[in-house]
Coordinates of C-alpha atoms and ligand atoms in Angstrom, one line a residue:
X86 CA 51.5 16.5 39.8
X87 CA 48.1 17.8 39.0
X88 CA 49.6 20.1 36.4
X89 CA 51.4 17.2 34.9
X90 CA 48.3 15.1 34.8
X91 CA 46.7 18.1 32.9
X92 CA 49.7 18.0 30.4
X93 CA 49.2 14.2 29.9
X94 CA 45.6 14.6 29.1
X95 CA 46.5 17.4 26.7
X96 CA 49.1 15.1 25.1
X97 CA 46.5 12.3 24.7
X98 CA 44.1 14.5 22.8
X99 CA 46.9 16.0 20.8
X100 CA 47.8 12.6 19.7
X101 CA 44.2 11.9 18.4
X102 CA 43.7 15.4 16.9
X103 CA 47.0 15.1 14.9
X104 CA 46.9 11.6 13.7
X105 CA 49.4 9.9 16.0
X106 CA 47.2 7.5 18.1
X107 CA 43.4 6.7 18.0
X108 CA 41.5 4.5 20.3
X109 CA 41.0 1.2 18.6
X110 CA 37.4 0.4 17.2
X111 CA 36.4 4.0 18.1
X112 CA 33.1 4.0 16.2
X113 CA 32.1 1.1 18.3
X114 CA 33.2 2.9 21.5
X115 CA 36.6 1.5 21.6
X116 CA 38.3 -1.6 23.0
X117 CA 40.0 -1.4 26.4
X118 CA 43.7 -0.7 26.3
X119 CA 44.0 -1.3 22.6
X120 CA 45.0 1.6 20.3
X121 CA 45.7 2.3 16.6
X122 CA 48.4 4.4 15.2
X123 CA 47.6 7.1 12.7
X124 CA 49.3 8.6 9.7
X125 CA 51.8 10.5 11.8
X126 CA 52.0 7.9 14.5
X127 CA 53.0 5.1 12.2
X128 CA 55.9 7.1 10.7
X129 CA 57.2 8.0 14.2
X130 CA 57.0 4.5 15.3
X131 CA 58.7 3.1 12.2
X132 CA 61.5 5.6 12.7
X133 CA 61.8 4.5 16.4
X134 CA 62.0 0.8 15.2
X135 CA 64.6 1.7 12.5
X136 CA 66.8 3.5 15.1
X137 CA 66.7 0.4 17.3
X138 CA 67.1 -2.1 14.5
X139 CA 70.1 -0.3 12.9
X140 CA 71.8 0.3 16.3
X141 CA 71.6 -3.4 17.0
X142 CA 72.2 -5.0 13.6
X143 CA 74.5 -2.4 11.9
X144 CA 76.6 -1.3 14.9
X145 CA 77.2 -5.0 16.1
X146 CA 78.5 -7.3 13.6
X147 CA 77.6 -10.1 15.9
X148 CA 74.0 -9.2 16.2
X149 CA 71.5 -10.6 13.5
X150 CA 67.8 -10.2 13.4
X151 CA 64.8 -12.6 12.9
X152 CA 61.2 -12.4 12.6
X153 CA 59.5 -15.3 14.3
X154 CA 55.8 -16.2 14.2
X155 CA 53.3 -15.1 16.9
X156 CA 51.8 -18.6 17.2
X157 CA 54.2 -21.0 18.7
X158 CA 54.0 -24.6 20.1
X159 CA 52.0 -24.5 23.3
X160 CA 54.8 -26.4 25.2
X161 CA 57.0 -23.4 24.7
X162 CA 55.1 -21.5 27.3
X163 CA 55.3 -24.3 29.7
X164 CA 59.1 -24.4 29.3
X165 CA 59.2 -20.6 29.7
X166 CA 57.3 -20.6 33.0
X167 CA 54.5 -18.6 31.5
X168 CA 51.7 -21.1 31.9
X169 CA 52.5 -21.6 35.6
X170 CA 54.0 -18.4 36.7
X171 CA 53.1 -15.5 34.4
X172 CA 50.9 -13.8 37.1
X173 CA 50.1 -10.4 38.5
X174 CA 49.0 -10.0 42.2
X175 CA 45.6 -8.3 41.9
X176 CA 43.3 -6.7 44.5
X177 CA 39.9 -5.3 44.0
X178 CA 38.2 -2.4 45.9
X179 CA 34.8 -3.7 47.0
X180 CA 33.1 -0.2 46.8
X181 CA 34.4 1.0 43.4
X182 CA 34.6 -2.5 42.1
X183 CA 37.9 -1.3 40.5
X184 CA 40.8 -3.8 40.2
X185 CA 44.5 -2.9 40.8
X186 CA 47.8 -4.5 40.8
X187 CA 48.8 -4.9 44.6
X188 CA 52.5 -4.3 43.6
X189 CA 51.7 -1.1 41.6
X190 CA 49.6 0.2 44.5
X191 CA 52.6 -0.2 46.9
X192 CA 55.2 1.1 44.4
X193 CA 53.1 4.2 44.1
X194 CA 53.1 4.6 48.0
X195 CA 57.0 4.4 47.9
X196 CA 57.0 7.0 45.2
X197 CA 54.8 9.2 47.5
X198 CA 57.5 9.2 50.2
X199 CA 60.1 10.0 47.7
X200 CA 58.0 12.9 46.4
X201 CA 57.7 14.4 49.9
X202 CA 61.4 14.2 50.4
X203 CA 62.0 16.0 47.1
X204 CA 59.4 18.7 47.9
X205 CA 60.9 19.3 51.3
X206 CA 64.3 19.6 49.6
X207 CA 63.1 21.9 46.8
X208 CA 61.4 24.1 49.3
X209 CA 64.6 24.5 51.3
X210 CA 66.7 25.1 48.2
X211 CA 64.5 28.0 47.5
X212 CA 64.6 29.4 51.0
X213 CA 68.3 29.1 51.5
X214 CA 69.4 30.1 47.8
X215 CA 73.0 29.8 46.9
X216 CA 74.1 28.8 50.5
X217 CA 72.0 25.6 50.3
X218 CA 73.9 22.4 51.0
X219 CA 71.6 19.6 49.7
X220 CA 73.6 16.7 51.0
X221 CA 73.7 18.0 54.5
X222 CA 70.1 19.0 54.4
X223 CA 69.0 15.4 53.3
X224 CA 71.2 13.9 56.1
X225 CA 69.9 16.1 58.9
X226 CA 66.5 17.4 58.2
X227 CA 64.1 15.6 60.6
X228 CA 61.0 15.4 58.2
X229 CA 63.4 14.2 55.4
X230 CA 64.9 11.5 57.8
X231 CA 61.5 10.5 58.9
X232 CA 60.2 10.0 55.4
X233 CA 63.4 8.2 54.3
X234 CA 63.0 5.8 57.2
X235 CA 59.4 5.1 56.3
X236 CA 60.3 4.6 52.7
X237 CA 63.1 2.2 53.4
X238 CA 61.0 0.1 55.9
X239 CA 58.2 -0.2 53.3
X240 CA 60.7 -1.0 50.5
X241 CA 62.2 -3.9 52.6
X242 CA 58.9 -5.2 53.7
X243 CA 57.5 -5.2 50.1
X244 CA 60.6 -6.7 48.5
X245 CA 60.4 -9.6 51.1
X246 CA 56.7 -10.1 50.4
X247 CA 57.3 -10.2 46.8
X248 CA 60.2 -12.6 46.9
X249 CA 58.4 -14.9 49.2
X250 CA 55.2 -14.8 46.9
X251 CA 53.3 -13.9 50.2
X252 CA 49.9 -12.5 49.0
X253 CA 48.5 -12.0 52.4
X254 CA 51.3 -9.9 53.4
X255 CA 50.9 -7.7 50.3
X256 CA 47.4 -7.1 51.3
X257 CA 48.4 -6.4 54.9
X258 CA 51.0 -3.7 53.5
X259 CA 48.2 -2.1 51.7
X260 CA 46.0 -2.1 54.8
X261 CA 48.9 -0.8 57.1
X262 CA 50.0 1.9 54.7
X263 CA 46.3 3.1 54.6
X264 CA 46.3 3.1 50.8
X265 CA 42.9 4.1 49.5
X266 CA 41.2 3.4 46.1
X267 CA 41.8 6.5 43.9
X268 CA 38.1 6.1 42.7
X269 CA 36.1 5.3 45.9
X270 CA 38.5 6.8 48.4
X271 CA 37.9 3.8 50.6
X272 CA 40.1 1.1 52.1
X273 CA 37.6 -1.7 51.6
X274 CA 39.9 -4.2 49.9
X275 CA 39.4 -7.8 48.8
X276 CA 42.2 -10.6 49.2
X277 CA 45.1 -10.4 46.8
X278 CA 44.8 -12.9 43.9
X279 CA 47.0 -14.1 41.1
X280 CA 46.0 -13.8 37.5
X281 CA 47.5 -15.1 34.5
X282 CA 48.1 -12.6 31.6
X283 CA 48.3 -14.8 28.6
X284 CA 45.5 -14.7 25.9
X285 CA 44.6 -18.1 24.5
X286 CA 42.9 -19.2 21.3
X287 CA 42.3 -22.5 19.5
X288 CA 44.1 -23.9 16.4
X289 CA 42.5 -26.4 14.2
X290 CA 38.9 -27.4 13.9
X291 CA 37.1 -29.0 16.9
X292 CA 36.5 -32.1 14.9
X293 CA 40.3 -32.7 14.6
X294 CA 40.8 -32.0 18.2
X295 CA 41.8 -28.4 18.4
X296 CA 44.9 -27.4 20.3
X297 CA 44.9 -24.6 22.8
X298 CA 47.6 -22.1 21.8
X299 CA 48.6 -18.7 23.3
X300 CA 49.3 -15.3 21.7
X301 CA 52.9 -14.7 22.7
X302 CA 53.3 -12.5 25.7
X303 CA 57.0 -11.7 24.7
X304 CA 58.9 -12.0 21.7
X305 CA 61.9 -13.5 23.5
X306 CA 60.9 -17.1 23.2
X307 CA 60.8 -16.9 19.4
X308 CA 64.5 -16.1 19.6
X309 CA 65.4 -18.9 22.1
X310 CA 63.7 -21.6 20.1
X311 CA 65.6 -20.4 16.9
X312 CA 69.0 -20.3 18.8
X313 CA 70.3 -23.4 17.0
X314 CA 68.9 -22.4 13.6
X315 CA 70.5 -19.0 13.6
X316 CA 73.7 -20.2 15.3
X317 CA 74.2 -23.0 12.7
X318 CA 72.9 -21.3 9.4
X319 CA 74.8 -18.0 10.2
X320 CA 78.0 -19.8 11.7
X321 CA 77.7 -17.6 14.7
X322 CA 80.3 -17.8 17.4
X323 CA 79.6 -17.0 21.1
X324 CA 79.2 -14.1 22.1
X325 CA 76.4 -13.2 19.6
X326 CA 73.0 -11.7 19.7
X327 CA 69.6 -12.2 18.0
X328 CA 67.2 -9.2 17.7
X329 CA 63.6 -9.2 17.0
X330 CA 60.8 -6.6 16.7
X331 CA 57.2 -7.9 17.0
X332 CA 53.8 -7.9 18.6
X333 CA 53.2 -9.3 22.1
X334 CA 49.9 -9.6 24.0
X335 CA 49.0 -9.6 27.6
X336 CA 45.7 -9.5 29.2
X337 CA 46.6 -6.5 31.4
X338 CA 44.1 -6.0 34.2
X339 CA 45.1 -2.4 35.1
X340 CA 45.1 -1.1 31.6
X341 CA 45.5 2.7 32.4
X342 CA 47.8 5.3 31.2
X343 CA 47.2 5.3 27.5
X344 CA 49.7 3.5 25.4
X345 CA 51.9 2.9 28.4
X346 CA 50.1 -0.3 29.3
X347 CA 48.3 -2.0 26.4
X348 CA 46.8 -5.4 25.8
X349 CA 48.4 -5.6 22.4
X350 CA 51.8 -4.0 22.0
X351 CA 55.1 -4.2 20.3
X352 CA 58.4 -5.2 21.6
X353 CA 62.1 -4.7 20.5
X354 CA 64.1 -7.5 22.1
X355 CA 67.6 -8.7 21.8
X356 CA 69.0 -11.9 23.3
X357 CA 72.8 -11.9 23.6
X358 CA 74.4 -15.2 24.2
X359 CA 77.6 -15.5 26.2
X360 CA 79.7 -17.9 27.9
X361 CA 78.8 -18.9 31.4
X362 CA 80.6 -16.8 34.0
X363 CA 80.9 -13.8 31.7
X364 CA 77.3 -12.7 31.8
X365 CA 77.5 -10.1 34.5
X366 CA 80.2 -8.2 32.5
X367 CA 78.1 -8.3 29.4
X368 CA 75.0 -7.2 31.6
X369 CA 77.0 -4.1 32.6
X370 CA 78.1 -3.4 29.1
X371 CA 74.6 -3.7 27.5
X372 CA 73.2 -1.6 30.4
X373 CA 75.5 1.3 29.6
X374 CA 75.0 0.8 25.8
X375 CA 71.3 0.9 26.0
X376 CA 71.4 4.0 28.2
X377 CA 73.5 5.7 25.6
X378 CA 71.0 4.9 23.0
X379 CA 68.2 6.5 24.8
X380 CA 70.2 9.6 25.8
X381 CA 71.6 10.2 22.2
X382 CA 68.0 11.4 21.2
X383 CA 68.6 14.5 23.2
X384 CA 65.3 14.6 25.2
X385 CA 67.4 15.5 28.3
X386 CA 69.7 13.2 30.4
X387 CA 68.0 13.9 33.6
X388 CA 64.8 12.3 32.3
X389 CA 66.4 8.8 32.5
X390 CA 67.4 6.6 35.4
X391 CA 68.2 3.1 36.2
X392 CA 66.0 1.2 38.6
X393 CA 67.6 -2.2 39.8
X394 CA 65.2 -5.0 40.6
X395 CA 64.4 -5.9 44.2
X396 CA 62.7 -9.1 43.1
X397 CA 64.5 -11.0 40.5
X398 CA 62.3 -13.1 38.1
X399 CA 62.9 -16.9 38.7
X400 CA 65.3 -17.0 35.8
X401 CA 67.3 -13.9 36.4
X402 CA 70.6 -13.1 38.3
X403 CA 70.6 -9.4 37.5
X404 CA 68.1 -7.0 36.3
X405 CA 67.5 -3.4 35.8
X406 CA 65.1 -1.0 34.2
X407 CA 65.8 2.0 32.3
X408 CA 63.1 4.5 33.5
X409 CA 61.8 7.7 31.7
X410 CA 60.2 10.7 33.5
X411 CA 56.7 10.5 32.1
X412 CA 54.1 13.0 33.0
X413 CA 52.9 10.4 35.6
X414 CA 56.3 9.9 37.1
X415 CA 59.4 7.8 36.3
X416 CA 58.4 4.7 34.7
X417 CA 59.9 1.7 33.0
X418 CA 60.6 1.9 29.3
X419 CA 63.1 -0.9 28.9
X420 CA 64.2 -3.9 30.9
X421 CA 67.8 -5.4 30.8
X422 CA 68.1 -8.9 32.4
X423 CA 70.7 -11.4 32.9
X424 CA 68.6 -14.5 32.3
X425 CA 71.3 -17.1 33.0
X426 CA 70.8 -20.4 31.0
X427 CA 67.3 -20.8 32.2
X428 CA 65.5 -20.5 28.8
X429 CA 67.8 -22.7 26.8
X430 CA 68.2 -25.3 29.4
X431 CA 64.4 -25.4 29.9
X432 CA 63.8 -25.8 26.1
X433 CA 66.4 -28.6 26.1
X434 CA 64.4 -30.3 28.7
X435 CA 61.0 -29.8 27.4
X436 CA 61.9 -30.5 23.7
X437 CA 64.4 -33.3 24.3
X438 CA 66.9 -31.5 21.8
X439 CA 70.4 -30.7 22.7
X440 CA 70.8 -26.8 22.6
X441 CA 74.4 -26.2 23.2
X442 CA 77.3 -24.4 21.7
X443 CA 80.6 -26.1 21.1
X444 CA 83.3 -23.4 22.0
X445 CA 86.5 -24.1 20.1
X446 CA 88.5 -21.9 22.2
X447 CA 87.6 -23.8 25.4
X448 CA 87.2 -27.0 23.5
X449 CA 84.0 -27.7 25.3
X450 CA 80.2 -27.6 24.8
X451 CA 77.8 -25.5 27.0
X452 CA 74.4 -24.0 27.2
X453 CA 75.1 -20.2 26.8
X454 CA 74.0 -17.7 29.3
X455 CA 71.8 -14.8 28.1
X456 CA 71.6 -11.1 28.5
X457 CA 68.3 -9.6 27.3
X458 CA 67.5 -6.1 26.4
X459 CA 63.7 -5.6 26.1
X460 CA 62.1 -2.3 25.1
X461 CA 58.4 -1.5 24.3
X462 CA 58.0 0.4 21.1
X463 CA 54.9 2.0 22.4
X464 CA 56.4 3.1 25.6
X465 CA 59.3 4.4 23.8
X466 CA 56.9 6.2 21.5
X467 CA 55.2 7.7 24.6
X468 CA 58.4 8.7 26.1
X469 CA 59.6 10.6 22.9
X470 CA 56.2 12.4 22.6
X471 CA 56.2 13.3 26.4
X472 CA 59.7 14.6 26.2
X473 CA 58.9 16.5 23.0
X474 CA 55.5 18.1 23.9
X475 CA 55.9 21.8 24.7
X476 CA 53.5 24.6 25.0
X477 CA 55.4 27.9 24.3
X478 CA 54.6 31.6 24.4
X479 CA 55.3 32.5 20.8
X480 CA 58.0 35.1 20.6
X481 CA 56.9 38.3 19.0
X482 CA 60.3 39.0 17.6
X483 CA 59.8 36.4 15.0
X484 CA 56.5 38.1 13.9
X485 CA 58.0 41.7 13.7
X486 CA 61.2 40.4 12.2
X487 CA 63.4 42.2 14.8
X488 CA 65.7 39.3 15.0
X489 CA 68.7 38.6 12.9
X490 CA 66.5 36.6 10.6
X491 CA 64.8 39.8 9.4
X492 CA 67.9 40.6 7.3
X493 CA 67.3 37.6 5.3
X494 CA 63.7 38.4 4.5
X495 CA 61.7 36.3 6.9
X496 CA 58.0 35.4 6.4
X497 CA 56.0 36.9 9.2
X498 CA 54.5 34.7 11.7
X499 CA 51.3 35.7 13.6
X500 CA 51.6 36.8 17.1
X501 CA 49.8 34.3 19.2
X502 CA 49.8 33.6 22.9
X503 CA 51.0 30.1 22.6
X504 CA 52.1 27.5 20.2
X505 CA 52.1 23.8 20.8
X506 CA 55.2 22.3 19.3
X507 CA 56.5 18.7 19.3
X508 CA 60.2 18.9 19.6
X509 CA 60.7 15.4 18.4
X510 CA 64.3 14.4 17.5
X511 CA 64.5 15.3 13.7
X512 CA 65.6 11.8 12.8
X513 CA 62.5 10.5 14.3
X514 CA 60.0 13.1 13.2
X515 CA 57.1 11.8 11.0
X516 CA 57.5 14.6 8.4
X517 CA 60.9 15.9 7.8
X518 CA 60.1 18.9 5.6
X519 CA 57.1 21.0 4.7
X520 CA 57.2 22.8 1.5
X521 CA 54.9 25.9 1.4
X522 CA 54.2 28.2 -1.4
X523 CA 53.4 31.7 0.0
X524 CA 50.4 31.9 -2.2
X525 CA 48.7 29.4 -4.3
X526 CA 49.2 31.3 -7.8
X527 CA 51.8 33.0 -9.9
X528 CA 53.8 29.9 -10.4
X529 CA 54.7 29.4 -6.6
X530 CA 53.0 26.1 -6.2
X531 CA 54.9 24.7 -9.3
X532 CA 58.2 25.9 -7.9
X533 CA 57.3 24.3 -4.4
X534 CA 56.4 21.1 -6.2
X535 CA 59.7 21.0 -8.0
X536 CA 61.7 21.4 -4.6
X537 CA 59.5 18.6 -3.2
X538 CA 60.1 16.3 -6.1
X539 CA 63.8 16.6 -5.6
X540 CA 63.8 15.8 -1.9
X541 CA 60.9 13.4 -1.6
X542 CA 63.1 10.2 -2.4
X543 CA 65.0 10.6 0.8
X544 CA 62.7 12.6 3.1
X545 CA 59.1 12.4 4.1
X546 CA 57.9 15.8 2.7
X547 CA 54.4 17.5 3.0
X548 CA 53.1 20.0 0.6
X549 CA 50.6 22.6 2.0
X550 CA 49.1 25.6 0.3
X551 CA 46.0 26.2 2.4
X552 CA 45.5 29.0 4.9
X553 CA 47.9 31.7 6.0
X554 CA 51.6 30.9 6.3
X555 CA 51.4 31.3 10.0
X556 CA 48.7 28.8 10.5
X557 CA 50.7 26.3 8.2
X558 CA 53.7 26.8 10.5
X559 CA 51.6 26.1 13.6
X560 CA 50.2 22.9 12.0
X561 CA 53.7 21.6 11.2
X562 CA 54.8 22.5 14.8
X563 CA 52.1 20.4 16.1
X564 CA 53.3 17.3 14.3
X565 CA 57.0 18.0 14.9
X566 CA 58.2 18.9 11.4
X567 CA 61.6 20.2 12.0
X568 CA 61.8 22.3 8.8
X569 CA 59.5 24.5 6.8
X570 CA 60.5 25.8 3.4
X571 CA 58.5 28.8 2.0
X572 CA 58.6 29.7 -1.7
X573 CA 57.9 33.4 -2.4
X574 CA 57.8 35.5 -5.5
X575 CA 61.5 36.3 -5.2
X576 CA 62.3 32.6 -5.2
X577 CA 61.3 32.5 -8.9
X578 CA 63.9 35.1 -9.6
X579 CA 66.7 34.3 -7.3
X580 CA 66.1 30.6 -6.8
X581 CA 66.3 31.0 -2.9
X582 CA 63.7 30.1 -0.3
X583 CA 63.1 30.8 3.3
X584 CA 63.9 27.9 5.6
X585 CA 62.2 28.1 9.1
X586 CA 63.5 26.0 12.0
X587 CA 60.9 24.4 14.2
X588 CA 62.6 24.8 17.7
X589 CA 64.0 28.4 17.4
X590 CA 61.5 29.7 14.8
X591 CA 64.5 31.3 13.2
X592 CA 64.3 32.0 9.4
X593 CA 67.1 32.0 7.0
X594 CA 67.1 32.7 3.2
X595 CA 69.0 30.0 1.4
X596 CA 69.6 28.9 -2.2
X597 CA 67.5 26.0 -3.3
X598 CA 70.6 24.1 -4.3
X599 CA 71.9 24.2 -0.7
X600 CA 68.5 22.9 1.0
X601 CA 69.4 19.2 1.0
X602 CA 72.8 19.9 2.5
X603 CA 71.4 22.0 5.3
X604 CA 68.9 19.6 6.3
X605 CA 70.7 16.5 5.7
X606 CA 73.0 16.6 8.8
X607 CA 70.3 16.7 11.4
X608 CA 68.2 14.1 9.6
X609 CA 70.9 11.6 9.2
X610 CA 70.5 8.3 11.1
X611 CA 74.2 7.7 10.6
X612 CA 75.1 10.8 12.5
X613 CA 72.8 9.7 15.4
X614 CA 74.1 6.3 15.5
X615 CA 77.7 7.6 15.6
X616 CA 76.8 9.3 18.9
X617 CA 76.0 6.1 20.7
Ligands
ATP299 P1 55.4 -3.7 33.9 O1 56.2 -4.1 35.3 O2 55.3 -2.3 33.7 O3 54.3 -4.5 33.7 P2 57.2 -5.6 32.7 O4 58.4 -5.6 33.7 O5 56.3 -6.7 32.8 O6 56.5 -4.2 32.7 P3 58.7 -6.8 30.6 O7 58.0 -8.1 30.6 O8 60.1 -6.5 31.1 O9 57.8 -5.7 31.3 O10 58.7 -6.3 29.1 C1 59.6 -5.5 28.4 C2 59.1 -4.2 27.9 O11 58.0 -4.4 27.1 C3 58.8 -3.2 29.0 O12 59.9 -2.5 29.4 C4 57.8 -2.3 28.3 O13 58.5 -1.3 27.6 C5 57.1 -3.3 27.4 N1 55.8 -3.6 27.9 C6 55.5 -4.7 28.7 N2 54.2 -4.8 28.9 C7 53.6 -3.7 28.2 C8 52.2 -3.3 28.0 N3 51.3 -4.0 28.6 N4 52.1 -2.3 27.2 C9 53.0 -1.8 26.5 N5 54.3 -2.1 26.7 C10 54.6 -3.0 27.5

């Protein structure tokens, strides 16, 4: 774990050094849990959004998009339950004066038992080698069984306390489990209290009587209040979905872990409206579809898992999270919820408007049920970078040219102990192609520019003529550029260039005319979408 934390720290500084993510207002010492995206970060973020948007609106003819305002009528947040119930249970450590979410502290404790079980199993697997029967070991080893029992007991007690909204019991669990504050190391805890996460501001001048309004804590409500508008103007028939990407704001108290938990963040949400009674089948369908969307990126299937909710929100009758293995453990990236007819019914009640759909097949009107898929752009961004970040011992063969690539005249790479490379899925990479003249004279820059001018309409290209070619490759590795193209003196004669692949560092001599064809396949959003 310590090693993983080390990797996480490196990833954070890498993000800053290479223009992905900066702390907000940095010259004024920053603003807690608010971040800005830099020149490479914004490209990656836009590509993630495009991948999501296209997968929703192109692949499903019954899903359309909207872009609703951040400011909304304040009664919306009463109807949604956010004014009364959008709370986190908080606990303070009296010695460090640090504040924590009580549920997160307990979840981390559950994860510790799980860790112990996994470590015990890994140790045994090493000891027994091929003869190891993991299932039998887990079912019989006394230490595994003991930790399993502790985990289960804690889990049950925790789920009950959450469902009952029993704050005293949450505190008692923290005391009984001897959970200490990571900063002070003590168990000197306050009571658990509830804290509302919504930011508020005022609209209108005070003389006119200003209205208190909220910065939306989720984008979903903008979709619900536009249900009728979209259904009628688009002549949509149930089942259909509405997708939206936009900013959301939460006054998170425990704002740690970089862009994982921010106060201003971005969501990609889709609400899918279905017939009452059919919602659980659609829930299952979207659950599987969304998992395929994640796995299609090729960051490793083992890095994802579902986590079904113990405590269902007041509006839900089924809920699961898609978790990704971050450097600090498996964490939620996306939530999929069956929200029943809670939201639309509630807006009917609070607005006094009839929000129903006349189903011609059933010859009846009803308030549709809703399946929601809700993913944070920033958490997705973090999962892509965490999955892509890699420190490698650079192979000497690529420098000496002893590989097959030598035959096709490679450009020598320096022998360096390590290289840091972001193996970002090519479709999402901020820069797709770097064009590098071997030297900045003899007509090579002009030839390089000519190549770039041909490709720049479709792909984000970067031109770089400074420093040795090896250094330039490393710079491109560090921002995840999948292809580097080097122009040398021979290129002027034979109209061929050396293409160098990021992940393998293999080099190949190819005709300029074939470049586009070679890179197009892997950079094609269409090809990626076809695999979902
Ligand atoms: P958590 O339990 O981690 O606070 P949540 O269950 O409250 O998350 P949802 O309300 O389901 O989250 O929001 C949907 C998605 O929005 C989450 O899966 C996550 O990707 C993203 N998200 C929520 N809160 C934040 C935040 N503070 N910073 C960044 N992304 C967030």
